[in-house]
Amino acid sequence: NAGVTQTPKFQVLKTGQSMTLQCAQDMNHNSMYWYRQDPGMGLRLIYYSASEGTTDKGEVPNGYNVSRLNKREFSLRLESAAPSQTSVYFCASTVGEGHQPQHFGDGTRLSIL
Amino acid sequence: GDSVTQMEGPVTLSEEAFLTINCTYTATGYPSLFWYVQYPGEGLQLLLKATKADDKGSNKGFEATYRKETTSFHLEKGSVQVSDSAVYFCALSDQGFQKLVFGTGTRLLVSP
Protein backbone atom coordinates (compact mmCIF):
# COMPACT_ATOMS: atom_id res chain seq x y z
CA ASN A 1 0.00 0.00 0.00
CA ALA A 2 1.92 3.04 -1.30
CA GLY A 3 -0.13 5.86 0.29
CA VAL A 4 0.82 9.16 -1.38
CA THR A 5 3.38 8.97 -4.18
CA GLN A 6 5.16 12.01 -5.58
CA THR A 7 7.28 12.22 -8.69
CA PRO A 8 9.95 13.25 -9.30
CA LYS A 9 11.89 13.25 -6.01
CA PHE A 10 14.45 15.78 -7.23
CA GLN A 11 14.53 18.27 -10.07
CA VAL A 12 16.73 21.14 -11.17
CA LEU A 13 15.28 23.73 -13.54
CA LYS A 14 16.48 26.87 -15.19
CA THR A 15 14.59 30.12 -14.71
CA GLY A 16 11.67 30.29 -17.14
CA GLN A 17 11.32 26.55 -17.68
CA SER A 18 8.05 24.79 -16.98
CA MET A 19 7.51 21.71 -14.86
CA THR A 20 4.68 19.53 -13.59
CA LEU A 21 4.90 17.77 -10.26
CA GLN A 22 2.83 14.63 -10.03
CA CYS A 23 0.96 13.25 -7.03
CA ALA A 24 -1.16 10.12 -6.69
CA GLN A 25 -2.87 8.53 -3.70
CA ASP A 26 -4.29 5.03 -3.40
CA MET A 27 -6.36 5.50 -0.23
CA ASN A 28 -9.59 6.59 -1.96
CA HIS A 29 -9.28 10.00 -0.31
CA ASN A 30 -11.50 12.85 -1.44
CA SER A 31 -9.27 15.82 -0.61
CA MET A 32 -5.76 16.55 -1.85
CA TYR A 33 -3.28 19.35 -1.19
CA TRP A 34 -0.05 20.89 -2.35
CA TYR A 35 2.30 22.55 0.14
CA ARG A 36 5.71 24.12 -0.06
CA GLN A 37 8.22 23.92 2.76
CA ASP A 38 10.82 26.63 3.20
CA PRO A 39 13.32 27.03 6.04
CA GLY A 40 11.83 28.80 9.05
CA MET A 41 8.38 29.01 7.50
CA GLY A 42 6.82 25.64 8.09
CA LEU A 43 4.47 24.35 5.42
CA ARG A 44 2.36 26.75 3.41
CA LEU A 45 -0.65 25.67 1.39
CA ILE A 46 -0.41 26.40 -2.33
CA TYR A 47 -3.63 24.85 -3.68
CA TYR A 48 -6.08 22.24 -2.57
CA SER A 49 -8.85 20.13 -4.00
CA ALA A 50 -11.71 19.36 -1.64
CA SER A 51 -13.14 16.78 -4.00
CA GLU A 52 -12.75 15.51 -7.53
CA GLY A 53 -13.56 18.32 -9.95
CA THR A 54 -12.83 21.22 -7.59
CA THR A 55 -9.69 23.21 -6.84
CA ASP A 56 -9.10 26.28 -4.69
CA LYS A 57 -6.24 28.62 -3.89
CA GLY A 58 -4.37 28.35 -0.67
CA GLU A 59 -2.04 30.80 1.03
CA VAL A 60 0.62 31.10 -1.70
CA PRO A 61 -0.90 30.26 -5.13
CA ASN A 62 0.90 32.81 -7.31
CA GLY A 63 3.03 31.22 -10.04
CA TYR A 64 1.33 27.83 -9.79
CA ASN A 65 -1.55 25.98 -11.37
CA VAL A 66 -3.13 22.67 -10.44
CA SER A 67 -5.20 19.94 -12.02
CA ARG A 68 -7.28 17.34 -10.23
CA LEU A 69 -7.06 14.78 -12.99
CA ASN A 70 -9.25 12.22 -11.23
CA LYS A 71 -9.88 11.11 -7.67
CA ARG A 72 -6.37 9.66 -7.35
CA GLU A 73 -4.20 12.30 -9.00
CA PHE A 74 -3.48 15.95 -8.31
CA SER A 75 -0.73 17.70 -10.26
CA LEU A 76 1.06 21.01 -9.65
CA ARG A 77 2.42 23.02 -12.57
CA LEU A 78 5.00 25.78 -12.65
CA GLU A 79 4.52 27.56 -15.97
CA SER A 80 7.60 29.76 -15.80
CA ALA A 81 9.85 28.79 -12.93
CA ALA A 82 11.52 31.47 -10.79
CA PRO A 83 14.33 31.13 -8.22
CA SER A 84 11.82 32.07 -5.48
CA GLN A 85 10.06 28.79 -6.20
CA THR A 86 13.07 26.78 -5.06
CA SER A 87 11.58 24.70 -2.27
CA VAL A 88 10.50 21.28 -1.14
CA TYR A 89 6.99 20.48 -2.33
CA PHE A 90 4.69 18.10 -0.50
CA CYS A 91 1.47 16.56 -1.63
CA ALA A 92 -1.05 15.34 0.94
CA SER A 93 -4.46 13.74 1.03
CA THR A 94 -7.24 13.07 3.50
CA VAL A 95 -10.68 11.57 3.62
CA GLY A 96 -12.17 15.07 3.75
CA GLU A 97 -14.77 14.36 6.40
CA GLY A 98 -14.47 14.83 10.13
CA HIS A 99 -11.19 15.61 11.77
CA GLN A 100 -9.08 13.05 9.99
CA PRO A 101 -5.35 13.60 9.54
CA GLN A 102 -3.64 14.33 6.27
CA HIS A 103 -1.24 11.79 4.79
CA PHE A 104 1.89 13.15 3.14
CA GLY A 105 4.14 12.07 0.33
CA ASP A 106 7.93 12.12 0.66
CA GLY A 107 8.30 15.41 -1.18
CA THR A 108 9.88 16.80 -4.34
CA ARG A 109 13.03 18.85 -3.92
CA LEU A 110 13.00 21.51 -6.62
CA SER A 111 15.91 23.86 -7.36
CA ILE A 112 15.58 26.69 -9.84
CA LEU A 113 18.76 28.28 -11.08
CA GLY B 1 -7.09 34.02 10.88
CA ASP B 2 -6.03 30.81 12.53
CA SER B 3 -2.39 30.49 13.51
CA VAL B 4 0.03 28.21 15.35
CA THR B 5 3.10 29.31 17.29
CA GLN B 6 5.87 26.90 18.22
CA MET B 7 9.01 27.36 20.23
CA GLU B 8 12.05 27.97 18.10
CA GLY B 9 14.71 25.34 17.92
CA PRO B 10 16.87 23.56 17.75
CA VAL B 11 16.16 21.78 20.99
CA THR B 12 19.26 19.83 21.98
CA LEU B 13 18.95 17.05 24.57
CA SER B 14 20.87 14.08 25.83
CA GLU B 15 19.38 10.63 25.51
CA GLU B 16 16.83 9.83 28.26
CA ALA B 17 16.16 13.51 28.98
CA PHE B 18 12.62 14.89 29.33
CA LEU B 19 11.23 16.71 26.30
CA THR B 20 8.77 19.56 26.07
CA ILE B 21 8.03 21.41 22.84
CA ASN B 22 5.61 24.27 23.32
CA CYS B 23 2.74 24.96 20.95
CA THR B 24 0.01 27.58 21.25
CA TYR B 25 -2.73 28.36 18.79
CA THR B 26 -5.23 31.00 17.78
CA ALA B 27 -8.50 29.88 16.26
CA THR B 28 -12.02 31.24 16.01
CA GLY B 29 -13.77 27.89 16.28
CA TYR B 30 -13.01 24.56 17.89
CA PRO B 31 -10.17 23.10 15.90
CA SER B 32 -8.57 19.71 16.01
CA LEU B 33 -4.90 19.74 16.95
CA PHE B 34 -2.09 17.60 15.57
CA TRP B 35 1.59 16.91 15.99
CA TYR B 36 3.44 15.76 12.90
CA VAL B 37 7.04 14.54 12.77
CA GLN B 38 9.43 14.81 9.84
CA TYR B 39 12.54 12.64 9.73
CA PRO B 40 15.42 13.71 7.48
CA GLY B 41 14.59 13.37 3.78
CA GLU B 42 11.03 12.23 4.43
CA GLY B 43 7.52 13.62 4.39
CA LEU B 44 5.47 14.44 7.46
CA GLN B 45 3.97 11.65 9.52
CA LEU B 46 1.14 12.05 11.97
CA LEU B 47 2.44 11.57 15.51
CA LEU B 48 -0.71 12.23 17.53
CA LYS B 49 -3.93 14.20 17.51
CA ALA B 50 -6.68 15.55 19.77
CA THR B 51 -10.09 16.62 18.55
CA LYS B 52 -11.64 18.34 21.57
CA ALA B 53 -10.71 20.14 24.76
CA ASP B 54 -9.01 18.04 27.45
CA ASP B 55 -8.33 15.19 25.02
CA LYS B 56 -4.89 13.67 25.34
CA GLY B 57 -3.22 12.34 22.24
CA SER B 58 -0.43 9.80 22.66
CA ASN B 59 1.84 7.69 20.49
CA LYS B 60 5.33 6.16 20.77
CA GLY B 61 5.79 7.63 24.26
CA PHE B 62 4.85 11.15 23.15
CA GLU B 63 1.84 12.92 24.69
CA ALA B 64 0.02 16.20 24.23
CA THR B 65 -3.12 17.53 25.93
CA TYR B 66 -5.58 19.89 24.26
CA ARG B 67 -5.86 22.84 26.69
CA LYS B 68 -8.60 25.19 25.60
CA GLU B 69 -8.15 27.57 28.53
CA THR B 70 -4.53 28.23 27.61
CA THR B 71 -4.93 27.52 23.87
CA SER B 72 -2.00 25.15 24.05
CA PHE B 73 -1.01 21.69 22.85
CA HIS B 74 2.48 21.08 24.21
CA LEU B 75 4.35 17.94 23.15
CA GLU B 76 6.07 15.91 25.90
CA LYS B 77 8.09 12.74 26.18
CA GLY B 78 9.53 11.37 29.37
CA SER B 79 12.74 9.89 27.95
CA VAL B 80 13.95 10.78 24.46
CA GLN B 81 16.05 8.54 22.25
CA VAL B 82 18.55 9.36 19.52
CA SER B 83 16.01 8.05 17.03
CA ASP B 84 13.59 10.83 18.06
CA SER B 85 15.83 13.39 16.35
CA ALA B 86 13.56 15.04 13.78
CA VAL B 87 11.53 18.17 13.09
CA TYR B 88 8.21 18.38 14.93
CA PHE B 89 5.29 20.40 13.60
CA CYS B 90 2.23 21.48 15.53
CA ALA B 91 -0.88 22.02 13.39
CA LEU B 92 -4.56 22.75 13.65
CA SER B 93 -7.49 22.12 11.34
CA ASP B 94 -10.66 24.12 11.22
CA GLN B 95 -14.16 22.76 11.70
CA GLY B 96 -15.51 22.88 8.21
CA PHE B 97 -12.75 21.48 6.09
CA GLN B 98 -9.46 19.73 6.44
CA LYS B 99 -7.19 22.71 5.85
CA LEU B 100 -4.18 22.46 8.12
CA VAL B 101 -2.39 25.46 9.56
CA PHE B 102 1.17 24.60 10.57
CA GLY B 103 3.61 26.05 12.99
CA THR B 104 7.13 26.71 11.75
CA GLY B 105 8.49 23.45 13.16
CA THR B 106 10.95 22.67 15.97
CA ARG B 107 14.07 20.67 15.30
CA LEU B 108 14.99 18.18 18.02
CA LEU B 109 18.54 16.87 18.26
CA VAL B 110 19.21 14.04 20.71
CA SER B 111 22.77 13.02 21.45
CA PRO B 112 23.91 9.71 22.97
mmCIF file of C-alpha atoms in Angstrom:
data_model
loop_
_atom_site.group_PDB
_atom_site.id
_atom_site.type_symbol
_atom_site.label_atom_id
_atom_site.label_comp_id
_atom_site.label_asym_id
_atom_site.label_seq_id
_atom_site.Cartn_x
_atom_site.Cartn_y
_atom_site.Cartn_z
ATOM 1 C CA ASN A 1 0.000 0.000 0.000
ATOM 2 C CA ALA A 2 1.924 3.042 -1.301
ATOM 3 C CA GLY A 3 -0.129 5.864 0.286
ATOM 4 C CA VAL A 4 0.816 9.165 -1.376
ATOM 5 C CA THR A 5 3.376 8.975 -4.178
ATOM 6 C CA GLN A 6 5.156 12.014 -5.582
ATOM 7 C CA THR A 7 7.279 12.221 -8.689
ATOM 8 C CA PRO A 8 9.951 13.254 -9.297
ATOM 9 C CA LYS A 9 11.888 13.250 -6.013
ATOM 10 C CA PHE A 10 14.452 15.776 -7.227
ATOM 11 C CA GLN A 11 14.534 18.273 -10.070
ATOM 12 C CA VAL A 12 16.730 21.137 -11.174
ATOM 13 C CA LEU A 13 15.276 23.726 -13.536
ATOM 14 C CA LYS A 14 16.482 26.873 -15.191
ATOM 15 C CA THR A 15 14.588 30.120 -14.712
ATOM 16 C CA GLY A 16 11.672 30.291 -17.144
ATOM 17 C CA GLN A 17 11.325 26.552 -17.684
ATOM 18 C CA SER A 18 8.047 24.789 -16.984
ATOM 19 C CA MET A 19 7.507 21.709 -14.857
ATOM 20 C CA THR A 20 4.683 19.532 -13.590
ATOM 21 C CA LEU A 21 4.905 17.767 -10.258
ATOM 22 C CA GLN A 22 2.827 14.626 -10.027
ATOM 23 C CA CYS A 23 0.963 13.249 -7.028
ATOM 24 C CA ALA A 24 -1.155 10.120 -6.689
ATOM 25 C CA GLN A 25 -2.867 8.530 -3.703
ATOM 26 C CA ASP A 26 -4.291 5.026 -3.398
ATOM 27 C CA MET A 27 -6.361 5.498 -0.235
ATOM 28 C CA ASN A 28 -9.588 6.590 -1.964
ATOM 29 C CA HIS A 29 -9.276 9.999 -0.307
ATOM 30 C CA ASN A 30 -11.500 12.852 -1.436
ATOM 31 C CA SER A 31 -9.271 15.816 -0.610
ATOM 32 C CA MET A 32 -5.765 16.548 -1.848
ATOM 33 C CA TYR A 33 -3.283 19.347 -1.194
ATOM 34 C CA TRP A 34 -0.049 20.892 -2.352
ATOM 35 C CA TYR A 35 2.304 22.549 0.145
ATOM 36 C CA ARG A 36 5.707 24.117 -0.064
ATOM 37 C CA GLN A 37 8.225 23.916 2.760
ATOM 38 C CA ASP A 38 10.824 26.629 3.200
ATOM 39 C CA PRO A 39 13.324 27.032 6.043
ATOM 40 C CA GLY A 40 11.834 28.796 9.055
ATOM 41 C CA MET A 41 8.379 29.010 7.496
ATOM 42 C CA GLY A 42 6.816 25.644 8.090
ATOM 43 C CA LEU A 43 4.469 24.349 5.415
ATOM 44 C CA ARG A 44 2.359 26.745 3.408
ATOM 45 C CA LEU A 45 -0.646 25.671 1.387
ATOM 46 C CA ILE A 46 -0.409 26.398 -2.334
ATOM 47 C CA TYR A 47 -3.629 24.849 -3.684
ATOM 48 C CA TYR A 48 -6.078 22.237 -2.565
ATOM 49 C CA SER A 49 -8.848 20.126 -3.998
ATOM 50 C CA ALA A 50 -11.713 19.358 -1.638
ATOM 51 C CA SER A 51 -13.138 16.775 -3.999
ATOM 52 C CA GLU A 52 -12.748 15.514 -7.532
ATOM 53 C CA GLY A 53 -13.560 18.324 -9.949
ATOM 54 C CA THR A 54 -12.835 21.217 -7.586
ATOM 55 C CA THR A 55 -9.694 23.210 -6.835
ATOM 56 C CA ASP A 56 -9.098 26.282 -4.694
ATOM 57 C CA LYS A 57 -6.241 28.623 -3.888
ATOM 58 C CA GLY A 58 -4.368 28.350 -0.666
ATOM 59 C CA GLU A 59 -2.044 30.800 1.032
ATOM 60 C CA VAL A 60 0.624 31.095 -1.702
ATOM 61 C CA PRO A 61 -0.902 30.263 -5.129
ATOM 62 C CA ASN A 62 0.899 32.809 -7.314
ATOM 63 C CA GLY A 63 3.033 31.224 -10.038
ATOM 64 C CA TYR A 64 1.327 27.833 -9.788
ATOM 65 C CA ASN A 65 -1.552 25.976 -11.371
ATOM 66 C CA VAL A 66 -3.128 22.675 -10.438
ATOM 67 C CA SER A 67 -5.204 19.943 -12.020
ATOM 68 C CA ARG A 68 -7.283 17.341 -10.234
ATOM 69 C CA LEU A 69 -7.064 14.779 -12.988
ATOM 70 C CA ASN A 70 -9.254 12.217 -11.227
ATOM 71 C CA LYS A 71 -9.876 11.114 -7.665
ATOM 72 C CA ARG A 72 -6.375 9.656 -7.347
ATOM 73 C CA GLU A 73 -4.204 12.297 -9.003
ATOM 74 C CA PHE A 74 -3.482 15.952 -8.308
ATOM 75 C CA SER A 75 -0.730 17.704 -10.255
ATOM 76 C CA LEU A 76 1.055 21.009 -9.645
ATOM 77 C CA ARG A 77 2.417 23.016 -12.565
ATOM 78 C CA LEU A 78 4.998 25.776 -12.646
ATOM 79 C CA GLU A 79 4.519 27.560 -15.966
ATOM 80 C CA SER A 80 7.603 29.763 -15.798
ATOM 81 C CA ALA A 81 9.854 28.788 -12.926
ATOM 82 C CA ALA A 82 11.516 31.469 -10.791
ATOM 83 C CA PRO A 83 14.328 31.128 -8.220
ATOM 84 C CA SER A 84 11.822 32.070 -5.484
ATOM 85 C CA GLN A 85 10.061 28.787 -6.196
ATOM 86 C CA THR A 86 13.074 26.784 -5.062
ATOM 87 C CA SER A 87 11.576 24.701 -2.268
ATOM 88 C CA VAL A 88 10.499 21.279 -1.139
ATOM 89 C CA TYR A 89 6.989 20.478 -2.329
ATOM 90 C CA PHE A 90 4.693 18.102 -0.502
ATOM 91 C CA CYS A 91 1.471 16.557 -1.625
ATOM 92 C CA ALA A 92 -1.047 15.340 0.941
ATOM 93 C CA SER A 93 -4.463 13.742 1.027
ATOM 94 C CA THR A 94 -7.238 13.069 3.499
ATOM 95 C CA VAL A 95 -10.684 11.566 3.620
ATOM 96 C CA GLY A 96 -12.166 15.068 3.745
ATOM 97 C CA GLU A 97 -14.774 14.364 6.399
ATOM 98 C CA GLY A 98 -14.473 14.833 10.131
ATOM 99 C CA HIS A 99 -11.192 15.609 11.773
ATOM 100 C CA GLN A 100 -9.076 13.051 9.993
ATOM 101 C CA PRO A 101 -5.352 13.603 9.542
ATOM 102 C CA GLN A 102 -3.640 14.330 6.273
ATOM 103 C CA HIS A 103 -1.243 11.787 4.794
ATOM 104 C CA PHE A 104 1.889 13.146 3.142
ATOM 105 C CA GLY A 105 4.144 12.073 0.328
ATOM 106 C CA ASP A 106 7.928 12.117 0.657
ATOM 107 C CA GLY A 107 8.298 15.414 -1.181
ATOM 108 C CA THR A 108 9.879 16.801 -4.339
ATOM 109 C CA ARG A 109 13.033 18.854 -3.916
ATOM 110 C CA LEU A 110 13.005 21.513 -6.618
ATOM 111 C CA SER A 111 15.910 23.860 -7.357
ATOM 112 C CA ILE A 112 15.579 26.694 -9.841
ATOM 113 C CA LEU A 113 18.762 28.278 -11.079
ATOM 114 C CA GLY B 1 -7.092 34.025 10.875
ATOM 115 C CA ASP B 2 -6.029 30.812 12.528
ATOM 116 C CA SER B 3 -2.387 30.489 13.513
ATOM 117 C CA VAL B 4 0.026 28.209 15.355
ATOM 118 C CA THR B 5 3.101 29.312 17.287
ATOM 119 C CA GLN B 6 5.866 26.901 18.216
ATOM 120 C CA MET B 7 9.006 27.358 20.227
ATOM 121 C CA GLU B 8 12.050 27.967 18.103
ATOM 122 C CA GLY B 9 14.710 25.337 17.916
ATOM 123 C CA PRO B 10 16.867 23.557 17.750
ATOM 124 C CA VAL B 11 16.162 21.775 20.992
ATOM 125 C CA THR B 12 19.264 19.830 21.980
ATOM 126 C CA LEU B 13 18.953 17.055 24.572
ATOM 127 C CA SER B 14 20.873 14.084 25.827
ATOM 128 C CA GLU B 15 19.383 10.626 25.511
ATOM 129 C CA GLU B 16 16.827 9.830 28.260
ATOM 130 C CA ALA B 17 16.159 13.512 28.983
ATOM 131 C CA PHE B 18 12.618 14.893 29.328
ATOM 132 C CA LEU B 19 11.229 16.707 26.298
ATOM 133 C CA THR B 20 8.766 19.559 26.068
ATOM 134 C CA ILE B 21 8.031 21.406 22.838
ATOM 135 C CA ASN B 22 5.606 24.269 23.324
ATOM 136 C CA CYS B 23 2.744 24.964 20.948
ATOM 137 C CA THR B 24 0.011 27.581 21.249
ATOM 138 C CA TYR B 25 -2.732 28.364 18.793
ATOM 139 C CA THR B 26 -5.226 31.004 17.784
ATOM 140 C CA ALA B 27 -8.500 29.878 16.255
ATOM 141 C CA THR B 28 -12.025 31.236 16.013
ATOM 142 C CA GLY B 29 -13.766 27.885 16.285
ATOM 143 C CA TYR B 30 -13.010 24.559 17.892
ATOM 144 C CA PRO B 31 -10.166 23.099 15.900
ATOM 145 C CA SER B 32 -8.572 19.712 16.009
ATOM 146 C CA LEU B 33 -4.904 19.736 16.951
ATOM 147 C CA PHE B 34 -2.089 17.600 15.574
ATOM 148 C CA TRP B 35 1.588 16.913 15.994
ATOM 149 C CA TYR B 36 3.437 15.763 12.904
ATOM 150 C CA VAL B 37 7.037 14.536 12.771
ATOM 151 C CA GLN B 38 9.429 14.806 9.840
ATOM 152 C CA TYR B 39 12.537 12.640 9.731
ATOM 153 C CA PRO B 40 15.417 13.714 7.475
ATOM 154 C CA GLY B 41 14.594 13.372 3.785
ATOM 155 C CA GLU B 42 11.033 12.227 4.425
ATOM 156 C CA GLY B 43 7.525 13.624 4.389
ATOM 157 C CA LEU B 44 5.474 14.439 7.458
ATOM 158 C CA GLN B 45 3.966 11.649 9.519
ATOM 159 C CA LEU B 46 1.144 12.053 11.972
ATOM 160 C CA LEU B 47 2.442 11.574 15.511
ATOM 161 C CA LEU B 48 -0.705 12.227 17.533
ATOM 162 C CA LYS B 49 -3.932 14.195 17.507
ATOM 163 C CA ALA B 50 -6.681 15.549 19.768
ATOM 164 C CA THR B 51 -10.092 16.615 18.554
ATOM 165 C CA LYS B 52 -11.642 18.339 21.572
ATOM 166 C CA ALA B 53 -10.711 20.140 24.763
ATOM 167 C CA ASP B 54 -9.010 18.036 27.454
ATOM 168 C CA ASP B 55 -8.329 15.194 25.021
ATOM 169 C CA LYS B 56 -4.887 13.672 25.340
ATOM 170 C CA GLY B 57 -3.217 12.340 22.237
ATOM 171 C CA SER B 58 -0.427 9.805 22.662
ATOM 172 C CA ASN B 59 1.843 7.687 20.494
ATOM 173 C CA LYS B 60 5.330 6.160 20.773
ATOM 174 C CA GLY B 61 5.790 7.634 24.264
ATOM 175 C CA PHE B 62 4.849 11.150 23.153
ATOM 176 C CA GLU B 63 1.841 12.922 24.688
ATOM 177 C CA ALA B 64 0.017 16.202 24.230
ATOM 178 C CA THR B 65 -3.119 17.528 25.932
ATOM 179 C CA TYR B 66 -5.584 19.888 24.256
ATOM 180 C CA ARG B 67 -5.864 22.838 26.692
ATOM 181 C CA LYS B 68 -8.604 25.193 25.596
ATOM 182 C CA GLU B 69 -8.150 27.565 28.527
ATOM 183 C CA THR B 70 -4.528 28.227 27.614
ATOM 184 C CA THR B 71 -4.934 27.521 23.865
ATOM 185 C CA SER B 72 -2.000 25.146 24.046
ATOM 186 C CA PHE B 73 -1.009 21.688 22.845
ATOM 187 C CA HIS B 74 2.482 21.085 24.211
ATOM 188 C CA LEU B 75 4.346 17.936 23.145
ATOM 189 C CA GLU B 76 6.066 15.909 25.896
ATOM 190 C CA LYS B 77 8.088 12.740 26.178
ATOM 191 C CA GLY B 78 9.534 11.366 29.369
ATOM 192 C CA SER B 79 12.736 9.886 27.955
ATOM 193 C CA VAL B 80 13.947 10.776 24.460
ATOM 194 C CA GLN B 81 16.048 8.544 22.249
ATOM 195 C CA VAL B 82 18.551 9.362 19.522
ATOM 196 C CA SER B 83 16.007 8.045 17.031
ATOM 197 C CA ASP B 84 13.592 10.832 18.058
ATOM 198 C CA SER B 85 15.833 13.394 16.345
ATOM 199 C CA ALA B 86 13.563 15.037 13.785
ATOM 200 C CA VAL B 87 11.532 18.165 13.090
ATOM 201 C CA TYR B 88 8.209 18.377 14.925
ATOM 202 C CA PHE B 89 5.285 20.401 13.595
ATOM 203 C CA CYS B 90 2.231 21.481 15.528
ATOM 204 C CA ALA B 91 -0.875 22.024 13.391
ATOM 205 C CA LEU B 92 -4.557 22.755 13.652
ATOM 206 C CA SER B 93 -7.487 22.124 11.345
ATOM 207 C CA ASP B 94 -10.661 24.117 11.225
ATOM 208 C CA GLN B 95 -14.162 22.759 11.698
ATOM 209 C CA GLY B 96 -15.510 22.881 8.211
ATOM 210 C CA PHE B 97 -12.748 21.482 6.090
ATOM 211 C CA GLN B 98 -9.460 19.734 6.440
ATOM 212 C CA LYS B 99 -7.190 22.708 5.850
ATOM 213 C CA LEU B 100 -4.182 22.458 8.120
ATOM 214 C CA VAL B 101 -2.390 25.456 9.559
ATOM 215 C CA PHE B 102 1.167 24.599 10.571
ATOM 216 C CA GLY B 103 3.609 26.055 12.994
ATOM 217 C CA THR B 104 7.134 26.709 11.751
ATOM 218 C CA GLY B 105 8.492 23.455 13.156
ATOM 219 C CA THR B 106 10.948 22.674 15.973
ATOM 220 C CA ARG B 107 14.065 20.672 15.296
ATOM 221 C CA LEU B 108 14.992 18.181 18.020
ATOM 222 C CA LEU B 109 18.545 16.872 18.263
ATOM 223 C CA VAL B 110 19.209 14.040 20.710
ATOM 224 C CA SER B 111 22.767 13.018 21.446
ATOM 225 C CA PRO B 112 23.911 9.706 22.965
#
